[in-house]
Amino acid sequence: MSASWLNKVHWDEQGLVPAIAQDAQTGEVLMFAWMNREALELTATRMEAVYWSRSRRKLWHKGEESGHTQKVREIRIDCDADVVLLKIEQIGGIACHTGRRSCFFSRLDADAGWVEVDPVLKDPAEIYRKP
């Protein structure tokens, strides 16, 4: 596949585009991250999610440490070509580094503020053991 399709993406000033990872079966939004041109091209080639880590300033193959990779089933772009949607299969059922299924585990409560409403499925200390 020619990489000319990448030229249609509207990259921001840092050369990044927002990427949403959505469960291909349920439609649940699991996480949000950033992609640069190389990350999106690698994702399309491998059909596994690769993102750009702004804090580490490097490519990040989702699951490289945790084993919780994202098999990409479909890649879409929005009408303005400035947001990427990845329809994925979340391997291991955990997308969040906190050990939860989704990064969107807090809900706003009018009285209590942000409340964590989804359980931790696996202790992050077990997921990210250092050798």
XYZ file of C-alpha atoms in Angstrom:
131
model
C 0.000 0.000 0.000
C 1.376 3.392 -0.976
C 1.812 5.762 1.975
C 0.100 8.620 0.076
C -2.984 8.088 2.257
C -0.953 9.567 5.133
C -0.906 12.911 3.304
C -4.675 13.230 3.807
C -4.255 13.360 7.606
C -4.294 16.841 9.115
C -1.365 16.687 11.520
C -1.122 19.339 14.266
C 1.833 21.732 14.726
C 3.852 18.973 16.438
C 3.127 16.519 13.617
C 0.625 14.577 15.725
C -2.969 13.422 15.366
C -5.304 12.259 18.191
C -6.123 8.551 18.113
C -9.053 6.855 19.835
C -8.960 3.114 20.513
C -12.449 1.585 20.469
C -13.386 -2.042 21.100
C -14.364 -3.399 17.679
C -17.043 -5.676 19.177
C -18.713 -3.531 21.843
C -17.966 0.023 20.691
C -16.558 0.890 24.132
C -13.897 3.616 24.025
C -10.851 2.151 25.733
C -8.199 4.832 25.441
C -6.909 7.966 23.766
C -3.341 8.562 22.612
C -1.331 10.440 19.995
C 0.167 9.224 16.732
C 2.788 10.726 14.507
C 3.132 9.788 10.841
C 5.454 6.857 11.560
C 3.173 5.474 14.291
C 0.126 5.533 12.023
C 2.050 3.958 9.147
C 3.418 1.198 11.427
C -0.061 0.611 12.837
C -1.473 0.158 9.316
C 1.407 -2.125 8.315
C 1.444 -4.314 11.442
C -2.287 -4.046 12.237
C -1.228 -3.603 15.874
C -1.472 -0.231 17.598
C 1.647 1.918 17.728
C 1.435 5.362 19.317
C 3.703 8.336 19.941
C 4.555 8.965 23.584
C 4.760 12.713 24.119
C 6.317 12.307 27.583
C 8.998 9.830 26.451
C 9.300 11.376 22.968
C 9.395 8.000 21.244
C 7.239 5.426 19.491
C 5.265 3.200 21.811
C 4.015 -0.190 20.652
C 0.952 -0.694 22.854
C 1.597 -3.680 25.095
C 5.374 -3.753 24.634
C 5.814 -3.982 28.419
C 2.422 -5.248 29.611
C 1.650 -7.744 26.850
C -1.747 -6.059 26.435
C -1.445 -5.368 22.725
C -4.160 -3.985 20.486
C -4.962 -5.927 17.322
C -6.296 -3.397 14.834
C -9.391 -4.532 12.950
C -10.121 -1.232 11.185
C -8.651 2.263 10.876
C -10.934 5.226 10.267
C -10.518 8.979 10.079
C -13.092 11.646 10.920
C -14.686 14.089 8.462
C -12.057 16.760 9.136
C -9.213 14.229 8.785
C -7.827 15.322 12.163
C -8.779 12.381 14.416
C -7.997 8.695 13.903
C -10.280 5.942 15.186
C -8.815 2.479 15.704
C -11.327 -0.327 16.048
C -9.334 -2.858 18.002
C -9.335 -6.159 19.830
C -7.765 -5.547 23.234
C -5.520 -8.524 24.015
C -5.658 -9.421 27.704
C -8.731 -7.225 28.251
C -6.742 -4.377 29.839
C -6.088 -1.136 27.951
C -5.175 1.170 30.842
C -1.828 1.286 32.654
C -3.832 1.370 35.922
C -4.900 -2.247 35.297
C -8.434 -1.386 34.177
C -10.210 -2.309 30.963
C -10.586 1.328 29.883
C -8.708 4.543 30.653
C -12.113 6.206 31.119
C -12.844 4.716 34.547
C -13.808 7.908 36.407
C -17.278 9.419 36.218
C -18.256 12.925 37.332
C -20.631 12.925 40.291
C -22.370 16.246 41.088
C -21.666 15.854 44.810
C -18.457 13.840 44.997
C -16.515 15.030 41.944
C -14.625 12.394 39.955
C -15.445 8.893 41.184
C -13.621 5.757 40.066
C -16.411 3.453 38.912
C -14.573 0.643 37.103
C -12.542 -2.004 38.933
C -8.827 -2.690 38.677
C -8.588 -6.042 36.874
C -4.894 -6.553 37.547
C -2.460 -4.785 39.855
C -0.176 -2.569 37.739
C 2.806 -3.773 39.838
C 2.176 -7.267 38.416
C 1.762 -5.961 34.868
C 4.867 -3.776 34.796
C 7.422 -5.829 36.727
C 10.952 -4.651 36.287
C 13.461 -7.488 35.726
